Tab-separated table of C-alpha atoms in Angstrom:
chain	number	residue	atom	x	y	z
A	383	UNK	CA	59.878	-37.846	64.864
A	384	UNK	CA	58.532	-41.342	63.821
A	385	UNK	CA	54.531	-40.167	64.791
A	386	UNK	CA	55.410	-37.399	62.731
A	387	UNK	CA	56.247	-38.776	59.116
A	388	UNK	CA	53.555	-41.349	59.797
A	389	UNK	CA	50.567	-38.818	59.843
A	390	UNK	CA	52.046	-37.176	57.259
A	391	UNK	CA	52.770	-40.283	54.920
A	392	UNK	CA	48.333	-41.035	55.939
A	393	UNK	CA	47.718	-37.295	55.356
A	394	UNK	CA	49.165	-37.381	51.274
A	395	UNK	CA	47.293	-41.237	50.801
A	396	UNK	CA	43.802	-39.821	51.698
A	397	UNK	CA	44.862	-36.217	49.510
A	398	UNK	CA	45.273	-38.946	46.591
A	399	UNK	CA	42.597	-40.729	47.614
A	400	UNK	CA	40.133	-37.675	47.191
A	401	UNK	CA	40.826	-36.955	43.802
A	402	UNK	CA	39.840	-38.746	41.638
A	403	UNK	CA	41.607	-38.500	37.705
A	404	UNK	CA	39.114	-38.188	34.436
A	405	UNK	CA	39.916	-40.852	32.057
A	406	UNK	CA	36.478	-39.870	29.655
A	407	UNK	CA	36.655	-36.872	27.535
A	408	UNK	CA	34.682	-33.677	28.277
A	409	UNK	CA	31.470	-32.841	27.571
A	410	UNK	CA	29.511	-29.953	27.267
A	411	UNK	CA	27.203	-28.096	25.082
A	412	UNK	CA	27.983	-24.861	23.393
A	413	UNK	CA	25.680	-22.194	20.917
A	414	UNK	CA	27.092	-21.066	16.619
A	415	UNK	CA	25.282	-18.557	15.037
A	416	UNK	CA	24.796	-19.252	10.608
A	417	UNK	CA	24.686	-16.040	9.373
A	418	UNK	CA	21.475	-15.516	7.553
A	419	UNK	CA	19.948	-13.115	4.977
A	420	UNK	CA	17.536	-9.976	5.669
A	421	UNK	CA	14.460	-9.904	4.568
A	422	UNK	CA	11.962	-7.190	4.655
A	423	UNK	CA	7.927	-6.761	3.838
A	424	UNK	CA	7.568	-4.239	1.146
A	425	UNK	CA	4.537	-1.335	1.761
A	426	UNK	CA	3.434	-2.726	-1.967
A	427	UNK	CA	1.847	-5.931	0.073
A	428	UNK	CA	0.132	-4.629	2.704
A	429	UNK	CA	-1.920	-1.830	0.438
A	430	UNK	CA	-5.760	-1.718	1.220
A	431	UNK	CA	-7.856	-2.266	-2.317
A	432	UNK	CA	-8.452	0.585	-4.622
A	433	UNK	CA	-4.737	1.585	-4.073
A	434	UNK	CA	-1.700	0.340	-5.734
A	435	UNK	CA	2.256	1.225	-5.782
A	436	UNK	CA	4.651	1.139	-8.661
A	437	UNK	CA	7.798	3.166	-8.483
A	438	UNK	CA	8.212	6.303	-6.668
A	439	UNK	CA	3.932	7.003	-6.355
A	440	UNK	CA	1.063	5.364	-5.554
A	441	UNK	CA	-1.774	5.276	-6.908
A	442	UNK	CA	-5.316	5.637	-5.770
A	443	UNK	CA	-8.052	4.218	-7.838
A	444	UNK	CA	-11.463	6.709	-7.638
A	445	UNK	CA	-15.323	5.654	-9.681
A	446	UNK	CA	-15.951	7.625	-12.781
A	447	UNK	CA	-18.937	10.286	-11.846
A	448	UNK	CA	-20.662	11.926	-14.901
A	449	UNK	CA	-23.093	15.088	-14.252
A	450	UNK	CA	-25.972	14.940	-16.525
A	451	UNK	CA	-28.031	18.318	-17.298
A	452	UNK	CA	-31.111	18.784	-19.155
A	453	UNK	CA	-31.267	21.435	-21.506
A	454	UNK	CA	-35.032	22.303	-20.073
A	455	UNK	CA	-33.154	21.866	-16.151
A	456	UNK	CA	-30.997	25.041	-17.058
A	457	UNK	CA	-33.173	27.180	-19.428
A	458	UNK	CA	-36.357	27.344	-18.171
A	459	UNK	CA	-37.709	29.504	-21.532
A	460	UNK	CA	-36.583	26.192	-23.429
A	461	UNK	CA	-38.219	24.493	-21.465
A	462	UNK	CA	-41.583	26.879	-22.397
A	463	UNK	CA	-40.917	26.347	-25.629
A	464	UNK	CA	-40.382	22.622	-25.234
A	465	UNK	CA	-41.386	21.547	-29.135
A	466	UNK	CA	-40.717	25.226	-30.406
A	467	UNK	CA	-38.303	26.666	-32.778
A	468	UNK	CA	-37.843	30.047	-31.576
A	469	UNK	CA	-35.082	32.335	-30.599
A	470	UNK	CA	-32.478	29.969	-28.309
A	471	UNK	CA	-32.718	32.134	-24.738
A	472	UNK	CA	-29.796	32.973	-22.984
A	473	UNK	CA	-28.261	30.489	-20.429
A	474	UNK	CA	-26.602	29.349	-17.164
A	475	UNK	CA	-26.330	26.432	-15.621
A	476	UNK	CA	-24.639	25.317	-12.264
A	477	UNK	CA	-24.223	20.879	-11.621
A	478	UNK	CA	-22.039	19.398	-9.257
A	479	UNK	CA	-20.627	15.775	-8.868
A	480	UNK	CA	-18.329	14.125	-6.876
A	481	UNK	CA	-15.913	10.692	-6.971
A	482	UNK	CA	-15.137	8.979	-3.381
A	483	UNK	CA	-11.571	8.136	-2.633
A	484	UNK	CA	-11.826	3.991	-1.716
A	485	UNK	CA	-13.588	3.103	1.525
A	486	UNK	CA	-9.890	2.564	3.453
A	487	UNK	CA	-8.149	5.656	2.246
A	488	UNK	CA	-8.437	8.386	4.522
A	489	UNK	CA	-6.543	11.476	2.621
A	490	UNK	CA	-3.661	11.805	-0.020
A	491	UNK	CA	-0.996	13.879	-1.510
A	492	UNK	CA	-1.492	14.386	-5.126
A	493	UNK	CA	1.619	14.344	-6.799
A	494	UNK	CA	1.598	15.295	-10.651
A	495	UNK	CA	-1.901	13.490	-11.824
A	496	UNK	CA	-4.895	14.987	-13.548
A	497	UNK	CA	-8.460	14.076	-13.915
A	498	UNK	CA	-9.758	13.347	-17.714
A	499	UNK	CA	-13.430	14.978	-18.464
A	500	UNK	CA	-16.028	14.160	-21.570
A	501	UNK	CA	-17.652	16.702	-22.597
A	502	UNK	CA	-21.135	15.774	-24.828
A	503	UNK	CA	-24.855	16.985	-25.928
A	504	UNK	CA	-27.525	16.652	-27.489
A	505	UNK	CA	-28.873	20.304	-27.609
A	506	UNK	CA	-29.148	20.334	-31.640
A	507	UNK	CA	-27.247	23.741	-31.717
A	508	UNK	CA	-23.846	24.520	-30.343
A	509	UNK	CA	-24.195	26.270	-26.579
A	510	UNK	CA	-21.137	28.341	-27.088
A	511	UNK	CA	-21.835	29.385	-30.331
A	512	UNK	CA	-25.329	29.382	-30.987
A	513	UNK	CA	-25.387	31.892	-33.237
A	514	UNK	CA	-23.740	32.100	-37.137
A	515	UNK	CA	-23.796	36.056	-37.525
A	516	UNK	CA	-20.267	37.368	-37.521
A	517	UNK	CA	-19.248	38.940	-34.728
A	518	UNK	CA	-22.139	37.364	-32.087
A	519	UNK	CA	-21.603	36.389	-28.692
A	520	UNK	CA	-20.020	33.601	-27.776
A	521	UNK	CA	-20.387	31.479	-24.921
A	522	UNK	CA	-17.984	29.652	-21.949
A	523	UNK	CA	-17.372	26.475	-19.879
A	524	UNK	CA	-16.064	27.005	-16.309
A	525	UNK	CA	-14.415	23.743	-14.294
A	526	UNK	CA	-13.385	23.615	-10.861
A	527	UNK	CA	-12.287	20.791	-8.903
A	528	UNK	CA	-11.858	21.264	-5.294
A	529	UNK	CA	-11.926	18.893	-2.088
A	530	UNK	CA	-12.542	20.114	1.688
A	531	UNK	CA	-13.471	23.248	-0.258
A	532	UNK	CA	-9.871	23.917	-1.550
A	533	UNK	CA	-10.054	24.320	-5.076
A	534	UNK	CA	-7.012	21.634	-6.359
A	535	UNK	CA	-7.625	21.896	-10.008
A	536	UNK	CA	-9.689	24.365	-12.532
A	537	UNK	CA	-10.415	24.653	-16.554
A	538	UNK	CA	-12.436	26.687	-18.500
A	539	UNK	CA	-13.035	26.638	-22.343
A	540	UNK	CA	-13.967	30.002	-24.370
A	541	UNK	CA	-16.391	29.727	-27.182
A	542	UNK	CA	-14.630	32.612	-29.290
A	543	UNK	CA	-11.257	29.207	-29.817
A	544	UNK	CA	-13.427	26.574	-29.021
A	545	UNK	CA	-16.443	24.821	-30.609
A	546	UNK	CA	-18.770	22.215	-28.538
A	547	UNK	CA	-21.078	20.786	-31.866
A	548	UNK	CA	-23.843	18.816	-30.969
A	549	UNK	CA	-22.613	14.673	-31.279
A	550	UNK	CA	-18.680	14.893	-30.758
A	551	UNK	CA	-17.279	14.543	-27.253
A	552	UNK	CA	-14.712	17.129	-25.876
A	553	UNK	CA	-11.912	15.864	-23.782
A	554	UNK	CA	-10.591	17.931	-21.604
A	555	UNK	CA	-7.283	17.426	-19.173
A	556	UNK	CA	-7.208	19.155	-15.748
A	557	UNK	CA	-4.087	19.053	-13.828
A	558	UNK	CA	-4.625	18.686	-9.917
A	559	UNK	CA	-2.598	19.483	-7.138
A	560	UNK	CA	-2.590	19.803	-3.112
A	561	UNK	CA	-4.626	16.948	-0.698
A	562	UNK	CA	-7.882	15.115	-1.038
A	563	UNK	CA	-9.626	14.253	2.401
A	564	UNK	CA	-11.302	11.403	2.393
A	565	UNK	CA	-15.136	13.126	3.789
A	566	UNK	CA	-15.446	15.654	0.992
A	567	UNK	CA	-13.407	13.433	-2.169
A	568	UNK	CA	-13.238	14.849	-5.894
A	569	UNK	CA	-15.902	17.444	-6.414
A	570	UNK	CA	-15.765	18.718	-9.723
A	571	UNK	CA	-18.926	21.716	-10.272
A	572	UNK	CA	-19.135	22.671	-13.976
A	573	UNK	CA	-20.873	25.920	-15.133
A	574	UNK	CA	-21.743	26.251	-18.535
A	575	UNK	CA	-22.370	30.265	-20.294
A	576	UNK	CA	-24.524	29.817	-23.558
A	577	UNK	CA	-25.745	33.486	-25.036
A	578	UNK	CA	-28.820	33.991	-26.968
A	579	UNK	CA	-28.315	32.906	-30.165
A	580	UNK	CA	-30.301	31.879	-33.493
A	581	UNK	CA	-34.358	30.660	-34.213
A	582	UNK	CA	-33.809	26.369	-33.348
A	583	UNK	CA	-36.426	24.329	-31.915
A	584	UNK	CA	-36.780	23.662	-28.481
A	585	UNK	CA	-36.459	20.210	-26.811
A	586	UNK	CA	-35.826	20.119	-22.781
A	587	UNK	CA	-35.059	16.698	-22.840
A	588	UNK	CA	-31.469	16.833	-24.803
A	589	UNK	CA	-28.523	16.700	-22.143
A	590	UNK	CA	-25.416	17.663	-22.060
A	591	UNK	CA	-23.018	15.100	-19.882
A	592	UNK	CA	-19.653	15.564	-17.929
A	593	UNK	CA	-18.432	12.887	-17.250
A	594	UNK	CA	-15.060	12.253	-15.121
A	595	UNK	CA	-13.236	8.815	-16.633
A	596	UNK	CA	-12.515	6.300	-14.397
A	597	UNK	CA	-9.509	8.720	-12.877
A	598	UNK	CA	-6.258	6.386	-11.079
A	599	UNK	CA	-5.060	9.665	-9.233
A	600	UNK	CA	-1.016	9.525	-8.445
A	601	UNK	CA	-0.747	10.679	-5.505
A	602	UNK	CA	2.992	10.473	-2.899
A	603	UNK	CA	1.710	9.537	0.451
A	604	UNK	CA	-1.964	8.326	1.977
A	605	UNK	CA	-3.325	8.055	5.057
A	606	UNK	CA	-5.009	4.677	5.123
A	607	UNK	CA	-7.231	2.339	7.758
A	608	UNK	CA	-6.187	-1.386	7.302
A	609	UNK	CA	-8.149	-3.885	9.245
A	610	UNK	CA	-7.143	-7.258	8.866
A	611	UNK	CA	-5.026	-6.506	5.844
A	612	UNK	CA	-3.386	-9.260	5.028
A	613	UNK	CA	0.360	-8.745	4.359
A	614	UNK	CA	2.292	-11.108	1.012
A	615	UNK	CA	6.219	-10.771	1.427
A	616	UNK	CA	8.354	-11.568	-1.940
A	617	UNK	CA	10.091	-15.029	-0.629
A	618	UNK	CA	14.257	-14.718	0.600
A	619	UNK	CA	16.651	-16.890	0.268
A	620	UNK	CA	18.245	-18.724	3.461
A	621	UNK	CA	21.198	-20.562	2.335
A	622	UNK	CA	21.594	-23.688	4.946
A	623	UNK	CA	22.496	-25.899	2.242
A	624	UNK	CA	26.246	-25.794	3.597
A	625	UNK	CA	25.902	-27.015	7.293
A	626	UNK	CA	27.601	-30.490	7.891
A	627	UNK	CA	26.270	-32.846	8.491
A	628	UNK	CA	27.265	-33.516	11.767
A	629	UNK	CA	26.218	-31.024	13.049
A	630	UNK	CA	22.773	-30.874	12.022
A	631	UNK	CA	22.629	-34.325	13.983
A	632	UNK	CA	24.229	-32.938	17.395
A	633	UNK	CA	21.802	-29.482	17.023
A	634	UNK	CA	19.938	-29.377	20.632
A	635	UNK	CA	17.490	-25.836	19.173
A	636	UNK	CA	17.922	-22.732	18.277
A	637	UNK	CA	16.687	-19.543	18.628
A	638	UNK	CA	16.190	-16.847	15.392
A	639	UNK	CA	17.151	-13.846	16.766
A	640	UNK	CA	15.237	-10.889	14.830
A	641	UNK	CA	15.688	-6.859	14.297
A	642	UNK	CA	12.692	-5.433	13.347
A	643	UNK	CA	12.341	-2.007	11.982
A	644	UNK	CA	8.342	-0.874	11.157
A	645	UNK	CA	8.221	2.235	10.057
A	646	UNK	CA	4.442	2.139	9.762
A	647	UNK	CA	1.861	2.774	12.382
A	648	UNK	CA	0.828	-1.349	12.616
A	649	UNK	CA	0.864	-4.212	14.713
A	650	UNK	CA	-0.713	-7.435	13.964
A	651	UNK	CA	0.371	-11.234	13.941
A	652	UNK	CA	3.585	-12.199	11.021
A	653	UNK	CA	3.556	-16.076	9.540
A	654	UNK	CA	7.170	-17.056	8.966
A	655	UNK	CA	7.225	-20.006	6.628
A	656	UNK	CA	10.532	-21.256	6.114
A	657	UNK	CA	9.827	-23.124	2.891
A	658	UNK	CA	12.235	-26.356	1.485
A	659	UNK	CA	12.559	-27.691	5.616
A	660	UNK	CA	11.041	-30.977	5.211
A	661	UNK	CA	8.442	-31.531	7.538
A	662	UNK	CA	7.690	-28.095	7.178
A	663	UNK	CA	8.233	-25.385	9.710
A	664	UNK	CA	6.351	-22.250	10.303
A	665	UNK	CA	6.828	-19.739	13.690
A	666	UNK	CA	4.158	-16.880	14.801
A	667	UNK	CA	5.723	-13.481	15.770
A	668	UNK	CA	3.727	-10.110	16.631
A	669	UNK	CA	4.580	-7.519	14.084
A	670	UNK	CA	4.916	-3.694	16.715
A	671	UNK	CA	5.079	-0.285	15.810
A	672	UNK	CA	8.274	0.657	15.472
A	673	UNK	CA	11.468	-1.407	16.477
A	674	UNK	CA	11.338	-4.824	17.698
A	675	UNK	CA	13.242	-7.522	18.910
A	676	UNK	CA	11.071	-10.421	18.923
A	677	UNK	CA	12.356	-14.310	18.477
A	678	UNK	CA	10.966	-17.371	17.187
A	679	UNK	CA	12.655	-20.259	19.283
A	680	UNK	CA	13.472	-24.301	17.569
A	681	UNK	CA	13.504	-27.316	18.379
A	682	UNK	CA	16.126	-29.841	17.847
A	683	UNK	CA	13.303	-31.373	15.119
A	684	UNK	CA	12.742	-28.195	13.494
A	685	UNK	CA	16.031	-27.297	13.593
A	686	UNK	CA	17.594	-30.432	11.820
A	687	UNK	CA	14.625	-29.616	9.299
A	688	UNK	CA	16.287	-26.479	8.429
A	689	UNK	CA	20.030	-27.502	8.453
A	690	UNK	CA	21.409	-28.427	5.850
A	691	UNK	CA	18.677	-27.213	3.498
A	692	UNK	CA	18.242	-24.165	0.486
A	693	UNK	CA	15.579	-22.811	2.851
A	694	UNK	CA	12.734	-19.639	1.285
A	695	UNK	CA	11.645	-17.734	4.390
A	696	UNK	CA	8.224	-16.144	3.410
A	697	UNK	CA	6.347	-13.830	5.276
A	698	UNK	CA	2.266	-14.108	5.962
A	699	UNK	CA	-0.600	-12.389	7.921
A	700	UNK	CA	-2.260	-10.140	9.158
A	701	UNK	CA	-1.873	-6.172	10.164
A	702	UNK	CA	-4.340	-3.884	11.391
A	703	UNK	CA	-3.637	0.056	11.799
A	704	UNK	CA	-6.249	3.394	11.412
A	705	UNK	CA	-4.433	6.184	11.180
A	706	UNK	CA	-1.264	4.829	8.789
A	707	UNK	CA	0.618	7.489	6.519
A	708	UNK	CA	2.523	5.831	3.953
A	709	UNK	CA	4.536	6.312	0.912
A	710	UNK	CA	5.645	4.260	-2.260
A	711	UNK	CA	9.640	3.473	-0.814
A	712	UNK	CA	8.923	2.291	2.180
A	713	UNK	CA	9.668	-1.049	3.878
A	714	UNK	CA	9.095	-2.857	7.434
A	715	UNK	CA	13.278	-5.065	7.184
A	716	UNK	CA	14.118	-7.944	9.008
A	717	UNK	CA	17.242	-8.970	9.983
A	718	UNK	CA	17.247	-12.308	11.295
A	719	UNK	CA	20.570	-13.899	13.256
A	720	UNK	CA	20.429	-18.009	13.600
A	721	UNK	CA	21.647	-19.382	17.264
A	722	UNK	CA	21.972	-22.952	17.550
A	723	UNK	CA	22.839	-25.336	20.022
A	724	UNK	CA	25.164	-28.260	19.658
A	725	UNK	CA	26.265	-30.966	21.479
A	726	UNK	CA	30.025	-31.448	21.293
A	727	UNK	CA	29.689	-35.059	22.036
A	728	UNK	CA	30.520	-37.979	19.801
A	729	UNK	CA	26.710	-39.782	19.280
């Protein structure tokens, strides 16, 4: 029994000796999520040259074009009698002109929109009412607008109800509907039918002009080609001013987790600029088509530059895509969540 008691005492002493009772406060790291706002990149910030957005519509700018026809081109008898006074011969003439879409626009679905055509001539007679005789024949003008061989607008002028004297401009507004293709653009075809009339001096070089005036077409959607298209989104406030200084001092690093919903078929590199930090902080991410969840990592110094400040987050960069279908209401939305790793030990 004595031997057993001595063995038990020795074992108890050994167990006590092996146990290191802590006397300091334990140290560990923890993560802390900082609430932050989401931001968005409007389609307006990535539209190519020649396309703009306003409200629920896009505007596609097209250069003005004109049809200019000399009298002698459409009236061979007028050409033959150049400089002479003769009974005005009957003639019919047709011509076309094309207004092209901007180079970066592949097609455009038209909304409620029109084009204006200004008609003016220097013939010295009214081609629609060339005779002063009561009940004499009158002429007509037809304007047809097509794209891809499909009629998207038309207008007609009846000489029985509308005069076209020399000098004044007759302005016609033509409603358009349908889709414009980049291959064909907007093709305007003018046809004039002028009946025989009273004697008048023929000047074959005098002209008639059909001027399509700088059209800006309203479209509901467009297919565009984006090549290194600059993106510059409006700033979004990230108020980190409420972060306590003690927390900021213990920041060891962190990660900004992004949730991006991208409805466009565009990819590229975007730069996140955190204005208001000291020193300045910026980070790059890759933009993918569709939904993605990229993240950016901050060093301890970068986090300390952000925390405790009012930050404005701006997004810049370039994107590419071909073809890209865009609609006025679309946006790339970017959700953000900042996760900070803290050292809870006292310094």
